[in-house]
Amino acid sequence: MYSDLLHALPDVFAWTNFAAVVIGVIAGIVVGAMPGLSATMAISVLVPFTFGLEPLVALGLMAGIYNGAMYGGAIPAVLLRIPGTPAAVATTFDGYPMAQKGEGGFALQVAVVSSSIGGIASAFALMLLAPPLSKVTLLFGPSEVFWVAVFGLASIIFLLGGNPVKGLISACFGVFVSVIGSDPIYGNDRFTFGQLEMLDGINIVILLVGLYALPPVIDLLETPLKTDGVNSSKLGTEPIWKALPRMKSFWKTWLRGSFLGIWIGILPGAGGSMAAFMSYNEARRTSKHPETWGEGEPEGVAAAEVANNADTASALIPALTLGIPGTAVAAVMLGGLLVHGLQPGPMLFRDNPDIVFGFMWQFLFGAILLVLLGGSLATNSFARLLNLPRPLLGSVIIVLMLIGVYSIHGRMFDVYLMLGFGAIGWVMDRLKFPLPPVVLGLILGGFAEENLRLALRIGRGDPMVLFQNWTSLILVALTVAVVVGPTLKKRFIDSRKKA
């Protein structure tokens, strides 16, 4: 399996594939530096434009954007005390006080070096852990794959966000969207309402762009940026090679934050925000001077940034091997894989080894490029992006969305559909309904239906075929644990408090 990893390396160095990673990292930093925008939105807008591209070019852009955006979120977090991405909230605790003391340049250099280290560790974890896990999943039959899909849906419903009922409603909506179109076995129309354009089902790109890209753009246009931030043109950033010696004492924080970020990234439903907070708290707890934290402690920036970047590639371990994304960005990237004919799950590593392993290398190079592309000169430039007029930025993104969706099939029906999903996404966002279960419902709904029907045909209609081996029973037990675990844990904590 690891020989395939080495075999894929030369393809990554093809100039188009490598240039895609470079462009993706720069675009990701720009997106992350703009409060209100996120890697999820950027990849959603990007996906329609990648139809005609080679898979490694498209995936290289996505990997670069993901890596770049996670660091880019630190720029407004340090300069404006506004996290560019949710994962950069912990960066504001010490990054902004540093900027107020005239150390904003050093804070951003700590952030970019820590982000790069976290990203590199995460990419190595993806390379080392995903291949053996995929080898195990290749042994799965239709009934086991069905239970994997059910487990994935249960994980995202009950572990993501704080309200399982809203998560369940979101997932049901996604599953409903997945059954629209022709029945894959008998060819009957399902929920097409007489529209010929819906016979082939709902294109996942239309759903992604509508749900993930339109709501933040509306918010961007609604809320003008008013801050008392630090003047980004007076950062006084020194060359990064001069700043590195001042960071050598952070190695324990980097090591601990990388481990936490990787571990949390693998867990479905966790994510970079939790990783950053846990890493920050742990680093502060073990610090010899915890009283200085929150007042401009560079190690606090390092702890937050290394962890929120260490969950990037590791979130793709369950996504690529089982089809279960660990984060919202991973869910959108699964959609990007489907667009290029790559079905995440047990067969991906067997059927497309060069592409999937090349994708892993691109994650690694994207993390390394962060230091070069987000260095002192670039950081000053990206910081000035904060002065861009937000209405102009929002208008440009909307135009890109319309062009991208229209170019899929060359018809206005898709644009109207995207706007409809955008309105649904905006309402769901305002009512605090989680969006990742919708995407996962669409991806895993069809996956679960296909394998359930296949398993039942093999078992001649007997539902007990779904419980006939230990693998299925273990997956059922894990699903039950995910469903009832949070409730039991809450009751246990409440009983301890009362005692």
CSV table of C-alpha atoms in Angstrom, one decimal:
chain,number,residue,atom,x,y,z
A,1,MET,CA,0.0,0.0,0.0
A,2,TYR,CA,2.8,2.4,0.9
A,3,SER,CA,4.5,1.7,-2.5
A,4,ASP,CA,1.4,3.3,-4.1
A,5,LEU,CA,2.2,6.4,-2.0
A,6,LEU,CA,5.7,6.7,-3.5
A,7,HIS,CA,4.4,5.9,-6.9
A,8,ALA,CA,2.0,8.9,-6.8
A,9,LEU,CA,4.8,11.4,-5.9
A,10,PRO,CA,6.1,12.2,-9.4
A,11,ASP,CA,2.6,13.2,-10.6
A,12,VAL,CA,2.4,15.8,-7.9
A,13,PHE,CA,5.4,17.6,-9.3
A,14,ALA,CA,3.8,18.1,-12.7
A,15,TRP,CA,3.8,21.8,-13.1
A,16,THR,CA,0.0,22.1,-13.3
A,17,ASN,CA,-0.6,20.0,-10.2
A,18,PHE,CA,2.1,21.9,-8.2
A,19,ALA,CA,0.9,25.3,-9.4
A,20,ALA,CA,-2.6,24.4,-8.3
A,21,VAL,CA,-1.4,23.9,-4.7
A,22,VAL,CA,0.5,27.2,-4.8
A,23,ILE,CA,-2.5,29.1,-6.1
A,24,GLY,CA,-4.8,27.3,-3.6
A,25,VAL,CA,-2.6,28.3,-0.6
A,26,ILE,CA,-2.5,31.9,-1.7
A,27,ALA,CA,-6.3,31.9,-2.3
A,28,GLY,CA,-6.9,30.2,1.0
A,29,ILE,CA,-4.9,32.8,3.0
A,30,VAL,CA,-6.8,35.6,1.2
A,31,VAL,CA,-10.2,33.9,2.1
A,32,GLY,CA,-9.1,33.1,5.7
A,33,ALA,CA,-8.0,36.7,6.1
A,34,MET,CA,-11.5,38.0,5.3
A,35,PRO,CA,-13.8,37.8,8.4
A,36,GLY,CA,-17.0,36.1,7.4
A,37,LEU,CA,-15.5,34.0,4.7
A,38,SER,CA,-14.2,30.4,5.3
A,39,ALA,CA,-12.5,27.5,3.6
A,40,THR,CA,-15.9,25.8,3.4
A,41,MET,CA,-17.4,28.6,1.4
A,42,ALA,CA,-14.3,29.0,-0.8
A,43,ILE,CA,-14.2,25.3,-1.7
A,44,SER,CA,-18.0,25.4,-2.4
A,45,VAL,CA,-17.5,28.2,-4.9
A,46,LEU,CA,-14.5,26.6,-6.4
A,47,VAL,CA,-16.0,23.1,-7.1
A,48,PRO,CA,-18.2,24.1,-10.1
A,49,PHE,CA,-15.1,25.6,-11.9
A,50,THR,CA,-13.1,22.3,-11.5
A,51,PHE,CA,-15.3,20.2,-13.8
A,52,GLY,CA,-13.0,20.5,-16.7
A,53,LEU,CA,-9.8,20.1,-14.7
A,54,GLU,CA,-7.7,17.1,-14.1
A,55,PRO,CA,-8.5,15.5,-10.7
A,56,LEU,CA,-5.1,16.3,-9.1
A,57,VAL,CA,-5.3,20.0,-10.2
A,58,ALA,CA,-8.8,20.3,-8.7
A,59,LEU,CA,-7.8,18.5,-5.5
A,60,GLY,CA,-4.5,20.5,-5.3
A,61,LEU,CA,-6.6,23.7,-5.3
A,62,MET,CA,-8.8,22.3,-2.5
A,63,ALA,CA,-5.9,21.1,-0.4
A,64,GLY,CA,-4.1,24.5,-0.8
A,65,ILE,CA,-7.2,26.5,0.1
A,66,TYR,CA,-7.9,24.3,3.2
A,67,ASN,CA,-4.3,24.8,4.4
A,68,GLY,CA,-4.1,28.5,3.6
A,69,ALA,CA,-7.5,29.4,5.0
A,70,MET,CA,-6.7,27.8,8.4
A,71,TYR,CA,-3.6,30.1,8.7
A,72,GLY,CA,-5.3,33.1,7.1
A,73,GLY,CA,-7.9,33.1,9.9
A,74,ALA,CA,-5.1,34.2,12.3
A,75,ILE,CA,-4.5,37.5,10.4
A,76,PRO,CA,-7.8,39.3,11.5
A,77,ALA,CA,-7.7,37.4,14.8
A,78,VAL,CA,-4.3,39.1,15.6
A,79,LEU,CA,-5.0,42.5,14.0
A,80,LEU,CA,-8.7,43.0,14.7
A,81,ARG,CA,-9.6,40.5,17.4
A,82,ILE,CA,-12.0,39.0,14.9
A,83,PRO,CA,-11.3,35.4,14.0
A,84,GLY,CA,-11.3,34.9,10.3
A,85,THR,CA,-12.4,31.4,10.8
A,86,PRO,CA,-14.2,29.7,13.8
A,87,ALA,CA,-11.0,27.8,14.5
A,88,ALA,CA,-9.0,31.0,15.1
A,89,VAL,CA,-11.0,32.1,18.1
A,90,ALA,CA,-8.4,30.9,20.6
A,91,THR,CA,-5.7,32.8,18.5
A,92,THR,CA,-7.3,36.1,19.5
A,93,PHE,CA,-6.6,35.5,23.3
A,94,ASP,CA,-2.9,36.4,23.0
A,95,GLY,CA,-2.5,37.4,19.3
A,96,TYR,CA,-4.5,40.7,19.7
A,97,PRO,CA,-2.7,41.7,22.9
A,98,MET,CA,0.6,41.1,21.1
A,99,ALA,CA,-0.5,43.4,18.3
A,100,GLN,CA,-1.5,46.1,20.7
A,101,LYS,CA,2.0,45.9,22.2
A,102,GLY,CA,3.5,46.4,18.7
A,103,GLU,CA,4.3,42.7,18.3
A,104,GLY,CA,1.7,41.9,15.6
A,105,GLY,CA,4.3,41.0,13.1
A,106,PHE,CA,5.9,38.4,15.4
A,107,ALA,CA,2.5,37.1,16.4
A,108,LEU,CA,1.6,36.4,12.7
A,109,GLN,CA,5.0,34.7,12.2
A,110,VAL,CA,4.4,32.5,15.2
A,111,ALA,CA,1.0,31.7,13.7
A,112,VAL,CA,2.3,30.9,10.2
A,113,VAL,CA,5.2,28.6,11.5
A,114,SER,CA,2.9,26.9,13.9
A,115,SER,CA,0.2,26.4,11.2
A,116,SER,CA,2.8,24.9,8.9
A,117,ILE,CA,4.0,22.5,11.6
A,118,GLY,CA,0.5,21.4,12.5
A,119,GLY,CA,-0.4,20.9,8.8
A,120,ILE,CA,2.7,18.8,8.1
A,121,ALA,CA,2.0,16.6,11.1
A,122,SER,CA,-1.6,16.2,10.0
A,123,ALA,CA,-0.5,15.3,6.4
A,124,PHE,CA,1.9,12.6,7.7
A,125,ALA,CA,-0.9,11.2,9.9
A,126,LEU,CA,-3.2,11.0,6.9
A,127,MET,CA,-0.4,9.2,4.9
A,128,LEU,CA,0.3,6.7,7.7
A,129,LEU,CA,-3.2,5.9,9.0
A,130,ALA,CA,-5.5,6.1,6.0
A,131,PRO,CA,-3.9,3.3,3.9
A,132,PRO,CA,-4.1,0.5,6.5
A,133,LEU,CA,-7.6,1.5,7.5
A,134,SER,CA,-8.7,1.4,3.9
A,135,LYS,CA,-7.3,-2.1,3.6
A,136,VAL,CA,-9.5,-3.2,6.4
A,137,THR,CA,-12.6,-1.6,4.9
A,138,LEU,CA,-12.0,-3.3,1.6
A,139,LEU,CA,-13.2,-6.5,3.3
A,140,PHE,CA,-16.6,-4.9,3.9
A,141,GLY,CA,-19.6,-6.3,2.0
A,142,PRO,CA,-22.9,-4.5,1.3
A,143,SER,CA,-24.4,-5.0,4.8
A,144,GLU,CA,-21.2,-3.6,6.5
A,145,VAL,CA,-21.0,-0.7,4.1
A,146,PHE,CA,-24.7,0.1,4.9
A,147,TRP,CA,-23.9,0.1,8.6
A,148,VAL,CA,-20.9,2.3,8.0
A,149,ALA,CA,-23.2,4.9,6.3
A,150,VAL,CA,-25.7,4.7,9.2
A,151,PHE,CA,-22.8,5.1,11.7
A,152,GLY,CA,-21.6,8.1,9.7
A,153,LEU,CA,-25.0,9.8,9.8
A,154,ALA,CA,-25.5,9.0,13.5
A,155,SER,CA,-22.0,10.5,14.3
A,156,ILE,CA,-22.6,13.7,12.5
A,157,ILE,CA,-26.2,14.1,13.9
A,158,PHE,CA,-25.3,13.4,17.6
A,159,LEU,CA,-21.7,14.6,17.8
A,160,LEU,CA,-21.9,17.8,15.7
A,161,GLY,CA,-23.5,20.7,17.4
A,162,GLY,CA,-25.5,20.7,20.6
A,163,ASN,CA,-29.0,19.8,19.4
A,164,PRO,CA,-29.5,16.2,18.1
A,165,VAL,CA,-33.1,16.9,17.0
A,166,LYS,CA,-32.0,19.7,14.7
A,167,GLY,CA,-29.1,17.5,13.5
A,168,LEU,CA,-31.6,14.7,12.7
A,169,ILE,CA,-33.9,17.1,10.8
A,170,SER,CA,-30.9,18.4,8.8
A,171,ALA,CA,-29.8,14.8,8.0
A,172,CYS,CA,-33.3,13.8,7.0
A,173,PHE,CA,-33.5,16.8,4.6
A,174,GLY,CA,-30.2,15.6,3.0
A,175,VAL,CA,-31.4,12.0,2.7
A,176,PHE,CA,-34.7,13.3,1.1
A,177,VAL,CA,-32.6,15.3,-1.5
A,178,SER,CA,-30.6,12.1,-2.2
A,179,VAL,CA,-33.7,10.1,-3.3
A,180,ILE,CA,-34.9,12.8,-5.7
A,181,GLY,CA,-34.7,11.6,-9.3
A,182,SER,CA,-35.0,8.2,-11.0
A,183,ASP,CA,-34.9,5.0,-8.9
A,184,PRO,CA,-31.5,3.4,-9.5
A,185,ILE,CA,-33.0,-0.1,-9.8
A,186,TYR,CA,-36.5,0.2,-11.2
A,187,GLY,CA,-36.2,3.6,-12.9
A,188,ASN,CA,-39.3,5.1,-11.3
A,189,ASP,CA,-39.4,8.9,-10.9
A,190,ARG,CA,-39.2,10.1,-7.2
A,191,PHE,CA,-40.1,13.6,-6.1
A,192,THR,CA,-39.3,15.2,-9.5
A,193,PHE,CA,-42.6,17.1,-9.6
A,194,GLY,CA,-42.7,16.6,-13.3
A,195,GLN,CA,-39.4,18.5,-13.9
A,196,LEU,CA,-37.2,16.8,-16.5
A,197,GLU,CA,-34.1,18.6,-15.0
A,198,MET,CA,-34.5,16.6,-11.8
A,199,LEU,CA,-34.7,13.1,-13.4
A,200,ASP,CA,-30.9,12.7,-12.8
A,201,GLY,CA,-31.2,13.8,-9.2
A,202,ILE,CA,-29.8,16.9,-7.5
A,203,ASN,CA,-26.2,17.7,-8.4
A,204,ILE,CA,-24.2,17.9,-5.1
A,205,VAL,CA,-22.3,21.0,-6.3
A,206,ILE,CA,-25.6,23.0,-6.6
A,207,LEU,CA,-26.4,22.0,-3.0
A,208,LEU,CA,-22.9,22.8,-1.7
A,209,VAL,CA,-22.8,26.3,-3.4
A,210,GLY,CA,-26.3,27.2,-2.2
A,211,LEU,CA,-26.0,25.9,1.4
A,212,TYR,CA,-22.4,26.9,2.1
A,213,ALA,CA,-21.5,29.9,-0.1
A,214,LEU,CA,-24.7,32.0,-0.2
A,215,PRO,CA,-25.5,32.5,3.5
A,216,PRO,CA,-22.1,33.8,4.5
A,217,VAL,CA,-22.1,36.2,1.5
A,218,ILE,CA,-25.5,37.6,2.6
A,219,ASP,CA,-24.1,38.1,6.1
A,220,LEU,CA,-21.0,39.8,4.6
A,221,LEU,CA,-23.3,42.3,2.8
A,222,GLU,CA,-25.5,42.8,5.9
A,223,THR,CA,-22.8,43.5,8.5
A,224,PRO,CA,-20.3,46.3,7.7
A,225,LEU,CA,-16.9,45.7,9.3
A,226,LYS,CA,-16.4,48.1,12.2
A,227,THR,CA,-13.3,47.5,14.3
A,228,ASP,CA,-10.7,49.3,16.4
A,229,GLY,CA,-8.0,47.0,15.0
A,230,VAL,CA,-4.3,47.6,14.7
A,231,ASN,CA,-3.1,49.4,11.6
A,232,SER,CA,-2.0,46.5,9.3
A,233,SER,CA,0.4,48.7,7.4
A,234,LYS,CA,2.6,49.2,10.4
A,235,LEU,CA,3.3,45.6,11.4
A,236,GLY,CA,7.0,45.9,11.2
A,237,THR,CA,7.4,42.3,10.4
A,238,GLU,CA,11.0,41.0,10.4
A,239,PRO,CA,12.3,38.2,8.1
A,240,ILE,CA,11.0,34.9,9.3
A,241,TRP,CA,14.5,33.3,9.6
A,242,LYS,CA,15.3,36.0,12.2
A,243,ALA,CA,12.2,35.3,14.1
A,244,LEU,CA,12.6,31.5,14.2
A,245,PRO,CA,15.2,31.4,17.1
A,246,ARG,CA,12.6,33.1,19.4
A,247,MET,CA,10.3,30.2,18.8
A,248,LYS,CA,12.5,27.3,19.7
A,249,SER,CA,11.1,27.0,23.2
A,250,PHE,CA,7.6,26.2,21.7
A,251,TRP,CA,8.6,22.6,20.6
A,252,LYS,CA,6.7,20.9,23.4
A,253,THR,CA,3.6,23.0,22.6
A,254,TRP,CA,3.9,22.2,18.9
A,255,LEU,CA,4.2,18.5,19.7
A,256,ARG,CA,1.3,18.4,22.1
A,257,GLY,CA,-0.9,20.6,19.9
A,258,SER,CA,-0.2,18.4,16.8
A,259,PHE,CA,-1.2,15.3,18.6
A,260,LEU,CA,-4.4,16.9,20.0
A,261,GLY,CA,-5.3,18.3,16.6
A,262,ILE,CA,-4.8,15.0,14.8
A,263,TRP,CA,-6.8,13.1,17.3
A,264,ILE,CA,-9.7,15.5,17.3
A,265,GLY,CA,-9.6,15.8,13.5
A,266,ILE,CA,-10.2,12.0,13.2
A,267,LEU,CA,-13.2,12.1,15.5
A,268,PRO,CA,-16.4,12.8,13.5
A,269,GLY,CA,-18.1,16.0,14.5
A,270,ALA,CA,-15.2,17.6,16.5
A,271,GLY,CA,-13.1,20.1,14.5
A,272,GLY,CA,-10.4,22.8,14.6
A,273,SER,CA,-12.2,25.0,17.2
A,274,MET,CA,-12.2,22.3,19.8
A,275,ALA,CA,-8.6,21.3,19.0
A,276,ALA,CA,-7.4,24.9,19.3
A,277,PHE,CA,-9.2,25.4,22.7
A,278,MET,CA,-7.9,22.1,24.1
A,279,SER,CA,-4.4,22.8,23.0
A,280,TYR,CA,-4.5,26.4,24.4
A,281,ASN,CA,-5.8,25.2,27.7
A,282,GLU,CA,-3.3,22.4,28.0
A,283,ALA,CA,-0.3,24.6,27.1
A,284,ARG,CA,-1.4,27.2,29.6
A,285,ARG,CA,-1.9,24.6,32.3
A,286,THR,CA,1.7,23.3,31.8
A,287,SER,CA,3.2,26.8,31.4
A,288,LYS,CA,5.7,28.1,34.0
A,289,HIS,CA,4.1,31.5,33.7
A,290,PRO,CA,0.3,31.0,33.3
A,291,GLU,CA,-0.4,34.5,34.7
A,292,THR,CA,1.0,36.0,31.4
A,293,TRP,CA,-1.4,34.2,29.2
A,294,GLY,CA,-4.1,36.4,27.8
A,295,GLU,CA,-1.9,39.4,27.9
A,296,GLY,CA,0.2,38.7,24.8
A,297,GLU,CA,1.9,35.3,25.3
A,298,PRO,CA,3.4,34.1,21.9
A,299,GLU,CA,3.2,30.5,23.1
A,300,GLY,CA,-0.6,30.9,23.3
A,301,VAL,CA,-0.7,31.8,19.6
A,302,ALA,CA,1.5,28.8,18.8
A,303,ALA,CA,-0.8,26.4,20.8
A,304,ALA,CA,-4.0,27.5,19.1
A,305,GLU,CA,-2.6,27.7,15.5
A,306,VAL,CA,-0.7,24.4,15.6
A,307,ALA,CA,-3.8,22.5,16.7
A,308,ASN,CA,-6.3,24.1,14.4
A,309,ASN,CA,-4.1,23.2,11.4
A,310,ALA,CA,-3.3,19.7,12.7
A,311,ASP,CA,-7.0,18.7,12.2
A,312,THR,CA,-7.1,19.5,8.5
A,313,ALA,CA,-5.7,16.4,6.8
A,314,SER,CA,-6.6,14.1,9.7
A,315,ALA,CA,-10.3,15.0,9.3
A,316,LEU,CA,-10.0,13.3,5.9
A,317,ILE,CA,-8.9,10.0,7.4
A,318,PRO,CA,-12.5,8.8,8.2
A,319,ALA,CA,-13.7,10.8,5.2
A,320,LEU,CA,-11.6,9.0,2.6
A,321,THR,CA,-11.7,5.5,4.1
A,322,LEU,CA,-15.3,5.3,5.4
A,323,GLY,CA,-17.0,8.3,3.7
A,324,ILE,CA,-17.5,9.9,7.2
A,325,PRO,CA,-16.2,13.5,7.2
A,326,GLY,CA,-14.8,14.8,10.5
A,327,THR,CA,-15.5,18.5,9.8
A,328,ALA,CA,-17.8,20.6,7.6
A,329,VAL,CA,-14.8,21.3,5.2
A,330,ALA,CA,-14.2,17.6,4.9
A,331,ALA,CA,-17.9,17.1,4.0
A,332,VAL,CA,-17.6,19.7,1.2
A,333,MET,CA,-14.4,18.1,0.0
A,334,LEU,CA,-16.2,14.8,-0.2
A,335,GLY,CA,-18.5,16.5,-2.6
A,336,GLY,CA,-15.5,17.7,-4.6
A,337,LEU,CA,-14.3,14.1,-4.9
A,338,LEU,CA,-17.7,12.9,-6.1
A,339,VAL,CA,-17.7,15.6,-8.8
A,340,HIS,CA,-14.5,14.0,-10.2
A,341,GLY,CA,-15.9,10.4,-10.1
A,342,LEU,CA,-14.1,9.5,-6.9
A,343,GLN,CA,-16.4,7.7,-4.5
A,344,PRO,CA,-15.1,8.1,-0.9
A,345,GLY,CA,-15.1,4.9,1.0
A,346,PRO,CA,-13.6,1.4,0.9
A,347,MET,CA,-13.0,1.2,-2.9
A,348,LEU,CA,-11.3,4.6,-3.3
A,349,PHE,CA,-7.8,3.4,-2.5
A,350,ARG,CA,-8.1,0.3,-4.7
A,351,ASP,CA,-9.6,2.0,-7.7
A,352,ASN,CA,-7.8,5.4,-7.8
A,353,PRO,CA,-4.5,5.0,-5.8
A,354,ASP,CA,-2.5,7.6,-7.8
A,355,ILE,CA,-5.1,10.3,-7.3
A,356,VAL,CA,-5.8,9.7,-3.6
A,357,PHE,CA,-2.2,9.4,-2.6
A,358,GLY,CA,-1.3,12.4,-4.8
A,359,PHE,CA,-3.9,14.3,-2.9
A,360,MET,CA,-2.2,13.4,0.4
A,361,TRP,CA,1.2,14.6,-1.0
A,362,GLN,CA,-0.5,17.9,-2.0
A,363,PHE,CA,-1.7,18.4,1.6
A,364,LEU,CA,1.8,17.9,2.8
A,365,PHE,CA,3.3,20.4,0.2
A,366,GLY,CA,0.5,22.9,0.9
A,367,ALA,CA,1.5,22.9,4.6
A,368,ILE,CA,5.2,23.4,3.8
A,369,LEU,CA,4.4,26.2,1.3
A,370,LEU,CA,2.5,28.1,4.1
A,371,VAL,CA,5.8,29.3,5.5
A,372,LEU,CA,7.1,30.5,2.2
A,373,LEU,CA,3.8,32.0,0.9
A,374,GLY,CA,2.7,33.4,4.3
A,375,GLY,CA,6.1,34.8,5.3
A,376,SER,CA,6.9,38.4,6.3
A,377,LEU,CA,6.3,40.2,3.0
A,378,ALA,CA,3.2,38.2,2.2
A,379,THR,CA,1.7,38.6,5.7
A,380,ASN,CA,1.9,42.4,5.3
A,381,SER,CA,0.2,42.2,1.9
A,382,PHE,CA,-2.5,39.8,3.1
A,383,ALA,CA,-3.2,42.0,6.2
A,384,ARG,CA,-4.0,44.9,3.9
A,385,LEU,CA,-6.8,42.8,2.4
A,386,LEU,CA,-8.8,43.7,5.5
A,387,ASN,CA,-9.3,47.1,4.0
A,388,LEU,CA,-11.2,45.8,1.0
A,389,PRO,CA,-14.9,47.0,0.7
A,390,ARG,CA,-17.1,44.2,1.8
A,391,PRO,CA,-20.0,44.9,-0.6
A,392,LEU,CA,-17.5,44.7,-3.5
A,393,LEU,CA,-16.2,41.4,-2.2
A,394,GLY,CA,-19.7,39.9,-1.7
A,395,SER,CA,-20.8,41.0,-5.1
A,396,VAL,CA,-17.8,39.3,-6.8
A,397,ILE,CA,-18.4,36.1,-4.9
A,398,ILE,CA,-22.1,36.0,-5.9
A,399,VAL,CA,-21.2,36.5,-9.6
A,400,LEU,CA,-18.7,33.7,-9.4
A,401,MET,CA,-21.4,31.5,-7.8
A,402,LEU,CA,-23.9,32.2,-10.6
A,403,ILE,CA,-21.3,31.6,-13.3
A,404,GLY,CA,-20.1,28.4,-11.7
A,405,VAL,CA,-23.5,26.8,-11.2
A,406,TYR,CA,-24.8,27.9,-14.7
A,407,SER,CA,-21.7,26.3,-16.3
A,408,ILE,CA,-22.5,22.8,-14.9
A,409,HIS,CA,-25.3,22.1,-17.4
A,410,GLY,CA,-25.7,25.5,-19.1
A,411,ARG,CA,-29.3,26.0,-17.8
A,412,MET,CA,-31.0,28.6,-15.5
A,413,PHE,CA,-32.9,25.9,-13.6
A,414,ASP,CA,-29.7,25.0,-11.7
A,415,VAL,CA,-29.2,28.7,-10.8
A,416,TYR,CA,-32.8,28.9,-9.4
A,417,LEU,CA,-32.2,25.6,-7.5
A,418,MET,CA,-29.0,27.0,-6.1
A,419,LEU,CA,-30.7,30.2,-4.9
A,420,GLY,CA,-33.5,28.0,-3.3
A,421,PHE,CA,-30.9,25.9,-1.4
A,422,GLY,CA,-29.2,29.2,-0.5
A,423,ALA,CA,-32.4,30.5,1.0
A,424,ILE,CA,-32.9,27.2,2.9
A,425,GLY,CA,-29.3,27.4,4.1
A,426,TRP,CA,-29.7,31.0,5.3
A,427,VAL,CA,-32.8,30.1,7.3
A,428,MET,CA,-31.2,27.0,8.7
A,429,ASP,CA,-28.2,29.1,9.7
A,430,ARG,CA,-30.4,31.6,11.5
A,431,LEU,CA,-32.3,28.9,13.3
A,432,LYS,CA,-29.0,27.2,14.3
A,433,PHE,CA,-29.6,24.0,12.3
A,434,PRO,CA,-26.3,22.4,11.4
A,435,LEU,CA,-25.5,22.2,7.7
A,436,PRO,CA,-23.0,19.3,7.5
A,437,PRO,CA,-25.7,16.7,8.2
A,438,VAL,CA,-27.5,17.9,5.0
A,439,VAL,CA,-24.4,17.3,2.9
A,440,LEU,CA,-23.7,14.0,4.5
A,441,GLY,CA,-27.3,12.9,4.2
A,442,LEU,CA,-27.1,13.6,0.4
A,443,ILE,CA,-23.7,11.7,0.1
A,444,LEU,CA,-24.5,8.8,2.4
A,445,GLY,CA,-28.2,8.6,1.7
A,446,GLY,CA,-27.7,7.2,-1.8
A,447,PHE,CA,-24.8,5.1,-0.6
A,448,ALA,CA,-26.8,3.5,2.2
A,449,GLU,CA,-29.9,2.9,0.0
A,450,GLU,CA,-27.8,1.2,-2.7
A,451,ASN,CA,-26.0,-1.1,-0.3
A,452,LEU,CA,-29.1,-1.9,1.7
A,453,ARG,CA,-31.0,-2.9,-1.3
A,454,LEU,CA,-28.1,-5.0,-2.6
A,455,ALA,CA,-27.7,-6.7,0.8
A,456,LEU,CA,-31.4,-7.5,0.9
A,457,ARG,CA,-31.3,-8.9,-2.6
A,458,ILE,CA,-28.4,-11.2,-1.6
A,459,GLY,CA,-30.4,-12.3,1.5
A,460,ARG,CA,-33.5,-12.8,-0.6
A,461,GLY,CA,-35.4,-10.1,1.3
A,462,ASP,CA,-34.5,-11.4,4.8
A,463,PRO,CA,-33.5,-8.4,7.0
A,464,MET,CA,-31.4,-10.6,9.2
A,465,VAL,CA,-28.8,-10.6,6.5
A,466,LEU,CA,-27.8,-7.2,8.0
A,467,PHE,CA,-26.8,-8.8,11.3
A,468,GLN,CA,-25.1,-12.0,10.2
A,469,ASN,CA,-21.4,-11.2,11.0
A,470,TRP,CA,-19.4,-9.7,13.8
A,471,THR,CA,-18.4,-6.6,11.7
A,472,SER,CA,-22.0,-5.6,11.2
A,473,LEU,CA,-22.8,-6.2,14.9
A,474,ILE,CA,-19.8,-4.1,16.0
A,475,LEU,CA,-20.9,-1.2,13.7
A,476,VAL,CA,-24.4,-1.5,15.1
A,477,ALA,CA,-23.0,-1.3,18.6
A,478,LEU,CA,-20.9,1.7,17.7
A,479,THR,CA,-24.0,3.4,16.2
A,480,VAL,CA,-26.1,2.7,19.3
A,481,ALA,CA,-23.2,4.0,21.5
A,482,VAL,CA,-23.1,7.3,19.5
A,483,VAL,CA,-26.9,7.7,19.8
A,484,VAL,CA,-27.3,7.0,23.5
A,485,GLY,CA,-23.8,7.9,24.7
A,486,PRO,CA,-24.3,11.7,25.0
A,487,THR,CA,-27.6,11.2,26.9
A,488,LEU,CA,-26.0,8.7,29.4
A,489,LYS,CA,-23.0,11.0,29.9
A,490,LYS,CA,-25.3,13.9,30.6
A,491,ARG,CA,-27.4,11.9,33.1
A,492,PHE,CA,-24.2,10.7,34.8
A,493,ILE,CA,-22.8,14.2,35.2
A,494,ASP,CA,-26.2,15.5,36.5
A,495,SER,CA,-26.4,12.6,39.0
A,496,ARG,CA,-22.8,13.4,40.2
A,497,LYS,CA,-23.7,17.1,40.7
A,498,LYS,CA,-26.8,16.2,42.7
A,499,ALA,CA,-24.9,13.7,44.9
